[in-house]
Short mmCIF file of C-alpha atoms in Angstrom, two decimals:
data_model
loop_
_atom_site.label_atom_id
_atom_site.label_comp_id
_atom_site.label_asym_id
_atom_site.label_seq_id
_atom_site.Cartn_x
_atom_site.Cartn_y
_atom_site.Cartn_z
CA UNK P 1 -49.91 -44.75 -13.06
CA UNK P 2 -46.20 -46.01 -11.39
CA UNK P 3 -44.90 -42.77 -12.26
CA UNK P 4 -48.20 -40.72 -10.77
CA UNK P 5 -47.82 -42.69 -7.71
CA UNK P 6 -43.87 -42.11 -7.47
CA UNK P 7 -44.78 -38.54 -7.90
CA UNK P 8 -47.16 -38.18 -5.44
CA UNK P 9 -44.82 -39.98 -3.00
CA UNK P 10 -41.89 -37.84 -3.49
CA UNK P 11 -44.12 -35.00 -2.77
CA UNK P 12 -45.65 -36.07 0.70
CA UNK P 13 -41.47 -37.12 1.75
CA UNK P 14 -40.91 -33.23 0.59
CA UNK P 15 -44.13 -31.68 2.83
CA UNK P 16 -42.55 -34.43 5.52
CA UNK P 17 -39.31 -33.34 5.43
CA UNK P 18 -40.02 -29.36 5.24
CA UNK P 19 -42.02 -30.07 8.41
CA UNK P 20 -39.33 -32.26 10.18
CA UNK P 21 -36.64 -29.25 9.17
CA UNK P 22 -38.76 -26.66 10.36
CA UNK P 23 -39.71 -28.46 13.51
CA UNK P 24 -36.52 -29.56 14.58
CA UNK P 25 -34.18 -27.71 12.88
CA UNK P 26 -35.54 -24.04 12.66
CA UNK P 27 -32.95 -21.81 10.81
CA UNK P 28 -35.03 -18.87 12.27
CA UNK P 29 -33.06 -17.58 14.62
CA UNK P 30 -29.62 -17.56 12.12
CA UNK P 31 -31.50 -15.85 9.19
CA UNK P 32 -33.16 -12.83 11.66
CA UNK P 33 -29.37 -12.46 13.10
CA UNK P 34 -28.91 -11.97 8.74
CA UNK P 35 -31.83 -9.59 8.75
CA UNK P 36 -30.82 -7.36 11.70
CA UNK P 37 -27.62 -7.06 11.29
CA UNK P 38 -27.95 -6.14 7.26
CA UNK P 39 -30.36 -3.94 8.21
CA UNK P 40 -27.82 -2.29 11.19
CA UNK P 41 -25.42 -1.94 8.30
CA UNK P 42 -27.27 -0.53 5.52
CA UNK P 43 -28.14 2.18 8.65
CA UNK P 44 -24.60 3.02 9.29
CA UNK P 45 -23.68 3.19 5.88
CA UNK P 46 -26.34 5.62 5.39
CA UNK P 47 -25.58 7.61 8.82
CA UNK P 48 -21.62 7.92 6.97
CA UNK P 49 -23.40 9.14 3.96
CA UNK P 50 -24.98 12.04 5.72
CA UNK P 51 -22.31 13.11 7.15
CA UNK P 52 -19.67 12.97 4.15
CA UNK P 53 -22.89 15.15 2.49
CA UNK P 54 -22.95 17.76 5.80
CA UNK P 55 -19.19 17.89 5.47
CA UNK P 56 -19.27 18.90 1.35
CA UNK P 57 -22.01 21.14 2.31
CA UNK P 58 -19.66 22.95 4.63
CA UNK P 59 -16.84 22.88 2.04
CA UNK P 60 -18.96 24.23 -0.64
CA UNK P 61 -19.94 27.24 1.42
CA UNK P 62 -16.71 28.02 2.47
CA UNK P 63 -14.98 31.21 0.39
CA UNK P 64 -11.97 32.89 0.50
CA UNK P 65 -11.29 36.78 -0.32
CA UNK P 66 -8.03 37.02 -2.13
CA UNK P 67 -8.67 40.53 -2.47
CA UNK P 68 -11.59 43.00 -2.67
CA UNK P 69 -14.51 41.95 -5.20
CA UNK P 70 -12.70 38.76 -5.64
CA UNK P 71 -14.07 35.59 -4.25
CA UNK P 72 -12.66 32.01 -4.28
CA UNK P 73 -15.09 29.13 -3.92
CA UNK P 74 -12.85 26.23 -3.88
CA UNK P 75 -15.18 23.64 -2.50
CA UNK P 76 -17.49 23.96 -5.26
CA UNK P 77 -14.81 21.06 -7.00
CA UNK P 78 -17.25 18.99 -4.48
CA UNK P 79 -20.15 19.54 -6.21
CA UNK P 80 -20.08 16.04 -8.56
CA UNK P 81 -19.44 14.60 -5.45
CA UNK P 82 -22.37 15.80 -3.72
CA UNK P 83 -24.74 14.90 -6.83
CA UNK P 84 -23.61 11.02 -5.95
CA UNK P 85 -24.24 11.28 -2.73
CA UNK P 86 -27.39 12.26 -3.01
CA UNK P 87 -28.06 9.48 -5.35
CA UNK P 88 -26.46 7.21 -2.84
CA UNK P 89 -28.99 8.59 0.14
CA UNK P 90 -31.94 7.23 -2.47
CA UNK P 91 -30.02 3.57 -2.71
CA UNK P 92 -29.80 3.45 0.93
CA UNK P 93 -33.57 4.54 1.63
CA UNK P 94 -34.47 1.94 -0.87
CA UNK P 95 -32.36 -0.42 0.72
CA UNK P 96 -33.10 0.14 4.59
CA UNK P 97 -36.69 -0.24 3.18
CA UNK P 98 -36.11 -3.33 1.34
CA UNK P 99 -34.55 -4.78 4.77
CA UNK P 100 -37.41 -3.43 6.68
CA UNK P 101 -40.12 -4.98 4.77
CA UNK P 102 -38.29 -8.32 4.89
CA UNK P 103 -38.19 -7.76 9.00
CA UNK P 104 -41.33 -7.72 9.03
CA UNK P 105 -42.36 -10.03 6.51
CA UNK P 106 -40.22 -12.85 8.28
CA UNK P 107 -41.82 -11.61 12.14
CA UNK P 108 -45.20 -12.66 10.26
CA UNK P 109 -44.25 -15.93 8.58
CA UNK P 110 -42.42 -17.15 11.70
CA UNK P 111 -45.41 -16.23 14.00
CA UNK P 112 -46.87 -19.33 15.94
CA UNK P 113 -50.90 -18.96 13.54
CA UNK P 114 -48.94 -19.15 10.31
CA UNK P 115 -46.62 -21.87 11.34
CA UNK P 116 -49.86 -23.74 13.07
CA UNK P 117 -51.94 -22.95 9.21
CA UNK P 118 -48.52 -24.28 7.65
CA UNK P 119 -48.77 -27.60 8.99
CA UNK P 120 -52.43 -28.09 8.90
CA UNK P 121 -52.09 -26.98 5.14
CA UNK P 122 -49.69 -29.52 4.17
CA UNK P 123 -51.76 -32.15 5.64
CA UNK P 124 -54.67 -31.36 3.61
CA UNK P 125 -52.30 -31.23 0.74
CA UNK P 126 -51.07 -34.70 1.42
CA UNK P 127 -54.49 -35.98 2.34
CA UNK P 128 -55.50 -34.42 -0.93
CA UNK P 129 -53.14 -36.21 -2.87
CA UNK P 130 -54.38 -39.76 -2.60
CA UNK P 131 -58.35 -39.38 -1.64
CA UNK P 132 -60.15 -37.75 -4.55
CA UNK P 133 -63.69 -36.11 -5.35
CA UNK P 134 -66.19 -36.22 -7.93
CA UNK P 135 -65.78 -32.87 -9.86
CA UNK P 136 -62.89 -31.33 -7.49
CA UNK P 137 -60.14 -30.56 -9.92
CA UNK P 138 -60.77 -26.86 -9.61
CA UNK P 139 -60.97 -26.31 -5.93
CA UNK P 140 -57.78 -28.66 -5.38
CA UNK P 141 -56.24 -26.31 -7.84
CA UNK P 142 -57.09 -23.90 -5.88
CA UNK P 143 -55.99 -25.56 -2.69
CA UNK P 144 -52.83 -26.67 -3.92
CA UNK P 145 -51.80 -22.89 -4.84
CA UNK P 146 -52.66 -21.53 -1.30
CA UNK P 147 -50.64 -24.18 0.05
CA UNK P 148 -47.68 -23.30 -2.53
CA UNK P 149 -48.31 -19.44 -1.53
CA UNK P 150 -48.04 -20.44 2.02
CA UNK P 151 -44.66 -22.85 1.50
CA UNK P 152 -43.37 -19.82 -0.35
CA UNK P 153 -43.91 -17.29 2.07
CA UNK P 154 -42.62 -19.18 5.12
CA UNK P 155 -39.27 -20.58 3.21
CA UNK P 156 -38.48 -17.35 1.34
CA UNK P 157 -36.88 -15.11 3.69
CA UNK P 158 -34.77 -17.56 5.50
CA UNK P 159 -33.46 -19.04 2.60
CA UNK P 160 -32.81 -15.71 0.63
CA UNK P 161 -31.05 -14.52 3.57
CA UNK P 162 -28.76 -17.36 3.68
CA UNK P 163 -28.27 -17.45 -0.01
CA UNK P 164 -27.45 -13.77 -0.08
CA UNK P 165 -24.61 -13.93 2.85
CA UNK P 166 -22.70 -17.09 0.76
CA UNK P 167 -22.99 -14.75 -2.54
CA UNK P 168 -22.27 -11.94 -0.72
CA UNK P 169 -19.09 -13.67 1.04
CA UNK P 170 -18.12 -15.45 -2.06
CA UNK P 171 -18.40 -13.86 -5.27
CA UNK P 172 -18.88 -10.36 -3.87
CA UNK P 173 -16.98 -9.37 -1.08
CA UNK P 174 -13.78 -9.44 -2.57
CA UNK P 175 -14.49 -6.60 -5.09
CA UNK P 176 -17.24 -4.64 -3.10
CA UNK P 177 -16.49 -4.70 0.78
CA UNK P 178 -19.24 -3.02 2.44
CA UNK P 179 -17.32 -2.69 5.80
CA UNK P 180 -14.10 -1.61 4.15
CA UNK P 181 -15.57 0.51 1.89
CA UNK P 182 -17.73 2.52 4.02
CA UNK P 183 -14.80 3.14 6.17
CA UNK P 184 -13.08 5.09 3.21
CA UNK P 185 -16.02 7.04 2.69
CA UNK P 186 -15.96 7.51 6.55
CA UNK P 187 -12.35 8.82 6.54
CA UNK P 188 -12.77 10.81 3.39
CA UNK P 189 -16.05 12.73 5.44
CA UNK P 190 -12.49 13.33 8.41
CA UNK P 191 -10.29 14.51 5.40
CA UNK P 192 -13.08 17.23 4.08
CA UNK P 193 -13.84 18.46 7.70
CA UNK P 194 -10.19 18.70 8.67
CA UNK P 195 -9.36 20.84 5.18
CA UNK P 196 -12.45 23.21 6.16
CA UNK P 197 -10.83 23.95 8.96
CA UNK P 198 -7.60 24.66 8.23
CA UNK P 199 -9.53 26.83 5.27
CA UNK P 200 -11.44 29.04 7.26
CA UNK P 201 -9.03 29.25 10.16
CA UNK P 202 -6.74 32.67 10.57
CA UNK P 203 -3.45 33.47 10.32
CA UNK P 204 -1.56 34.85 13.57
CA UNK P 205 0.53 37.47 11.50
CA UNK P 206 -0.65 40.26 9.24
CA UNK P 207 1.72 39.84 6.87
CA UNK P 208 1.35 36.07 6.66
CA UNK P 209 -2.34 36.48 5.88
CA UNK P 210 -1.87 38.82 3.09
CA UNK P 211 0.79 36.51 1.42
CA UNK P 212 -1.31 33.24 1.75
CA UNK P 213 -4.48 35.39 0.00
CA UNK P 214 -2.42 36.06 -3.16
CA UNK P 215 0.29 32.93 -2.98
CA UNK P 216 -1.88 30.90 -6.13
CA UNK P 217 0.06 27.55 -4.84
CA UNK P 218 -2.11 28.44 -1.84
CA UNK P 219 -5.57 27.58 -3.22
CA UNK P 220 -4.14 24.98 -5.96
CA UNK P 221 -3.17 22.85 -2.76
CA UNK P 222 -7.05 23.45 -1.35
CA UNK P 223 -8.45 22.68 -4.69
CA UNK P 224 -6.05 19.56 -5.22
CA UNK P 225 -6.41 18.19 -2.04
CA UNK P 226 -10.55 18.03 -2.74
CA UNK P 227 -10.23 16.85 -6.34
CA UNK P 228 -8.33 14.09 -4.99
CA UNK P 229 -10.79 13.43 -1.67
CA UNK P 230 -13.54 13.53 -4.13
CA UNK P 231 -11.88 11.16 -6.66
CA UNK P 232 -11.50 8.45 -4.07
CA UNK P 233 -14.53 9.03 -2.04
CA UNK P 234 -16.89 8.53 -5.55
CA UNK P 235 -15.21 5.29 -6.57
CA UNK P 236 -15.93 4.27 -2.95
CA UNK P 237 -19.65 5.28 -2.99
CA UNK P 238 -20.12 3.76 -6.28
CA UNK P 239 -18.65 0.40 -5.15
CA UNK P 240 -21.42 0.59 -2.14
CA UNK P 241 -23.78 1.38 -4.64
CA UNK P 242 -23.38 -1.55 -6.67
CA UNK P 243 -22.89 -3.72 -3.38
CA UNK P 244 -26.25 -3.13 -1.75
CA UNK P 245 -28.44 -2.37 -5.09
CA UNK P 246 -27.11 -6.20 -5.50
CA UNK P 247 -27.35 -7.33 -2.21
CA UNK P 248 -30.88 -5.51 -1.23
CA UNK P 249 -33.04 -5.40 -4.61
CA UNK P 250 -31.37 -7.46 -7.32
CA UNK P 251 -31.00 -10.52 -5.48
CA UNK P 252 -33.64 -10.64 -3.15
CA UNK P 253 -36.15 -10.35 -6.29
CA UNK P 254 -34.02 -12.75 -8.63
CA UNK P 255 -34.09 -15.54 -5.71
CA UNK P 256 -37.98 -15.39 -4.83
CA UNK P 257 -38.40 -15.29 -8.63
CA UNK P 258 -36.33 -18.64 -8.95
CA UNK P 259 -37.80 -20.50 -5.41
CA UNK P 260 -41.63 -19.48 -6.82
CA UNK P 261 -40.88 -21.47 -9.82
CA UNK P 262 -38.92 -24.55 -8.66
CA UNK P 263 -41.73 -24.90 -6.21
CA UNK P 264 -44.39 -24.40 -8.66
CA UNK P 265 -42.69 -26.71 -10.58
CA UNK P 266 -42.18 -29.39 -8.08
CA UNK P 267 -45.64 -29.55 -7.05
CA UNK P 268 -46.80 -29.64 -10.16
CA UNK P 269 -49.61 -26.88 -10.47
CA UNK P 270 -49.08 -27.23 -14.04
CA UNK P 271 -50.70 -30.57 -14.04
#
């Protein structure tokens, strides 16, 4: 009975407390400035990803005529490279999606009726606690798992997007910069267009044309110079891959997982 009562206690300082931090310490503002400016990221990432893919595109249809019925294709060495970013373009729909439906999940939770059903909630709940019916076990179970459903909802996204920036700055950053890394890819988009152009542009002289068109060092140069673009730009896509499949899907499902079942726990819907 000591240890029901203890319980029961605890529970109403928790409800007390989430109110009091809510109240008078809303985190609200910090986590949308999270939300936006993830969301503003995964964008621009994507936006660098389109245009690395328009500049390949250009690359593979450039060809060069050595001689008559012979046709050099050198930018089709891009064409692994353009199979990952295309794969990449799905990651960063899935993530810009991900961040959009946490936008708008957090606009609803932070909304003045669910905040005002919040608080009326958790009074129920901790007038619940101590005054009992005959025969009510099954609504209160009921009860207590809208109110849990409720708490869940409105603590979720600030506290995943809090959790995610300390991961992400911590453990994650140093191997997978996102800014960093999407400034290679950036550059490596530069690098492409500036080689299509010197490709495709023509030579002043006659006789400097027709040299360059059967000069083999010629088009092993071209065909290095995009091996090695694409080498480097792939390891860099990969790494933003890996950084916002983590940072987008993996750990935003892993964390509401984890916070659903501490607070099922802690209130006790077990019991």
């Amino acid at each position: 009975m000591i240890k029901l009562y203890i319980l029961k206690g605890f529970l109403s300082l928790l409800s007390l407390g989430i109110v009091v931090c809510l109240w008078f310490f809303p985190l609200d503002h910090y986590a949308r400035n999270i939300v936006d400016s993830s969301l503003k990221e995964a964008v621009i990432v994507f936006g660098v990803a389109k245009g690395l893919n328009a500049a390949v595109s250009i690359a593979q249809g450039t060809q060069i005529t050595a001689i008559p019925g012979f046709i050099f294709a050198i930018g089709e060495a891009l064409d692994p490279l353009n199979d990952l970013i295309e794969q990449f373009s799905w990651v960063m729909l899935a993530s810009i999606t991900s961040l959009g439906l946490q936008k708008i999940l957090y606009n609803m939770v932070t909304g003045e009726l669910y905040t005002y059903v919040l608080m009326g909630s958790l009074l129920g709940f901790n007038l619940w606690l101590y005054v009992r019916y005959a025969n009510d076990q099954a609504l209160r179970n009921y009860y207590m798992r809208f109110v849990l459903v409720l708490l869940f909802f409105r603590l979720a996204i600030p506290l995943m997007s809090m959790a995610n920036v300390f991961i992400y700055e911590h453990y994650v950053k140093q191997d997978y910069n996102i800014e960093k890394t999407h400034m290679a890819v950036d550059q490596a988009s530069k690098e492409i267009h500036s080689i299509n152009s010197t490709t495709t542009q023509a030579k002043t002289g006659f006789l400097e044309s027709i040299t360059e068109k059967f000069d083999t060092a010629y088009y092993k140069q071209k065909l290095s110079q995009y091996e090695s673009i694409a080498s480097n730009a792939g390891e860099n896509i990969l790494n933003l891959m890996v950084a916002f499949i983590f940072k987008t899907i993996v750990f935003p499902i892993l964390f509401l997982f984890l916070l659903y079942k501490l607070l099922k726990n802690l209130f006790g819907l077990e019991r």
